[in-house]
Tab-separated table of C-alpha atoms in Angstrom:
chain	number	residue	atom	x	y	z
A	79	MET	CA	17.192	-0.107	1.245
A	80	GLU	CA	16.819	2.473	3.946
A	81	ILE	CA	13.339	3.863	4.524
A	82	THR	CA	13.420	7.516	5.533
A	83	ARG	CA	12.102	8.353	8.972
A	84	VAL	CA	9.441	10.639	7.484
A	85	LEU	CA	8.198	7.929	5.110
A	86	ASP	CA	8.221	5.251	7.811
A	87	ALA	CA	6.314	7.449	10.278
A	88	ALA	CA	3.783	8.519	7.646
A	89	LEU	CA	3.104	4.966	6.458
A	90	ARG	CA	2.694	3.632	9.987
A	91	LYS	CA	-0.234	6.030	10.466
A	92	ALA	CA	-1.756	5.885	6.980
A	93	ALA	CA	-4.731	3.635	6.285
A	94	ALA	CA	-4.856	4.822	2.684
A	95	VAL	CA	-2.379	6.270	0.197
A	96	TRP	CA	-2.463	7.569	-3.363
A	97	ILE	CA	-0.798	5.316	-5.949
A	98	THR	CA	0.121	6.606	-9.399
A	99	SER	CA	1.147	3.958	-11.907
A	100	PRO	CA	2.561	4.620	-15.384
A	101	GLY	CA	-0.097	5.911	-17.763
A	102	HIS	CA	-2.723	6.294	-15.030
A	103	GLY	CA	-3.778	9.053	-12.670
A	104	PRO	CA	-3.485	8.814	-8.897
A	105	ARG	CA	-5.802	6.321	-7.204
A	106	LEU	CA	-6.695	6.390	-3.502
A	107	VAL	CA	-6.202	2.885	-2.107
A	108	HIS	CA	-6.332	1.136	1.225
A	109	ALA	CA	-2.873	-0.017	2.192
A	110	HIS	CA	-1.119	-1.649	5.119
A	111	TRP	CA	2.453	-0.905	6.234
A	112	ARG	CA	4.225	-4.057	7.410
A	113	ALA	CA	7.842	-5.278	7.451
A	114	ASP	CA	9.198	-2.204	5.619
A	115	SER	CA	6.815	-2.773	2.702
A	116	LEU	CA	3.450	-1.332	1.764
A	117	TRP	CA	0.851	-4.040	1.099
A	118	VAL	CA	-2.015	-3.378	-1.320
A	119	ILE	CA	-4.874	-5.796	-2.063
A	120	THR	CA	-6.817	-5.537	-5.315
A	121	GLY	CA	-9.782	-7.091	-7.085
A	122	GLY	CA	-12.743	-8.930	-5.626
A	123	THR	CA	-14.393	-6.658	-3.041
A	124	GLU	CA	-11.267	-4.477	-2.954
A	125	GLN	CA	-10.168	-1.551	-5.074
A	126	ASP	CA	-9.093	-1.707	-8.677
A	127	VAL	CA	-5.689	-0.093	-9.244
A	128	PRO	CA	-5.125	0.436	-12.990
A	129	GLY	CA	-1.519	-0.159	-14.003
A	130	LEU	CA	-0.519	-1.935	-10.797
A	131	ALA	CA	1.289	-5.069	-11.947
A	132	ASP	CA	4.252	-7.196	-11.006
A	133	GLY	CA	7.396	-5.112	-11.546
A	134	ALA	CA	5.532	-1.829	-12.092
A	135	GLN	CA	7.248	1.287	-10.816
A	136	VAL	CA	4.735	3.473	-9.006
A	137	THR	CA	4.642	6.684	-7.028
A	138	VAL	CA	3.132	6.494	-3.543
A	139	THR	CA	1.799	9.759	-2.118
A	140	VAL	CA	1.138	9.932	1.605
A	141	ARG	CA	-0.976	12.662	3.158
A	142	SER	CA	-1.255	13.660	6.801
A	143	PRO	CA	-4.073	11.750	8.544
A	144	SER	CA	-4.955	14.846	10.579
A	145	THR	CA	-4.591	17.747	8.117
A	146	HIS	CA	-4.745	15.826	4.803
A	147	SER	CA	-1.840	17.919	3.585
A	148	HIS	CA	0.835	16.388	1.356
A	149	LEU	CA	3.602	14.704	3.377
A	150	VAL	CA	5.768	12.746	0.988
A	151	ASP	CA	6.015	11.151	-2.464
A	152	ALA	CA	8.106	8.008	-2.786
A	153	GLN	CA	8.999	5.695	-5.658
A	154	ALA	CA	8.234	1.995	-5.198
A	155	VAL	CA	8.276	-1.223	-7.200
A	156	ALA	CA	5.227	-3.503	-7.008
A	157	HIS	CA	5.705	-7.228	-6.514
A	158	LEU	CA	2.789	-9.622	-6.956
A	159	THR	CA	3.037	-11.937	-3.980
A	160	GLU	CA	1.311	-14.597	-1.939
A	161	PRO	CA	1.363	-13.353	1.660
A	162	ASP	CA	2.108	-15.682	4.557
A	163	ASP	CA	-0.664	-16.469	7.060
A	164	GLU	CA	0.374	-13.717	9.492
A	165	THR	CA	0.391	-11.051	6.765
A	166	THR	CA	-2.935	-12.311	5.388
A	167	GLN	CA	-4.505	-11.943	8.835
A	168	ALA	CA	-3.013	-8.457	9.223
A	169	LEU	CA	-4.461	-7.420	5.851
A	170	LYS	CA	-7.899	-8.730	6.817
A	171	THR	CA	-7.763	-7.029	10.230
A	172	ALA	CA	-6.766	-3.712	8.655
A	173	ARG	CA	-10.023	-3.687	6.653
A	174	LEU	CA	-12.409	-3.175	9.563
A	175	ASN	CA	-15.349	-1.898	7.502
A	176	THR	CA	-15.654	-4.816	5.114
A	177	LYS	CA	-15.006	-8.508	4.691
A	178	PRO	CA	-12.032	-8.367	2.342
A	179	GLU	CA	-11.939	-10.721	-0.598
A	180	TRP	CA	-9.146	-10.025	-3.025
A	181	GLU	CA	-7.731	-11.403	-6.235
A	182	ALA	CA	-4.163	-10.121	-5.884
A	183	VAL	CA	-1.753	-8.900	-3.219
A	184	TYR	CA	1.102	-6.540	-4.047
A	185	ARG	CA	4.064	-5.748	-1.857
A	186	LEU	CA	5.431	-2.297	-2.686
A	187	GLU	CA	9.117	-1.908	-1.946
A	188	PHE	CA	10.562	1.585	-1.854
A	189	SER	CA	13.522	2.704	-3.935
A	190	ALA	CA	16.669	4.063	-2.363
């Protein structure tokens, strides 16, 4: 799957995105762009994302970090996963303002 240049550039700079899952309104969530996938941690001390489940098709909305204007909407499929040690450390490092403790990790892969 080819990630568009606009989506790739936007996700590299975004610390948070809006996720809309079927039957639920958009939810602002902390996310981490890594290895052409968007990683989202949920539960515990992290956000609750209603409707985010293994195999769920979601819409990811990215806004400009400087102007907060809408940049891009993209379709993705969520995969419940167990991250490797390097990804786990990257997820913890990305959450500078808190000690992250999560119940689930989802890797969002973007549709073609």
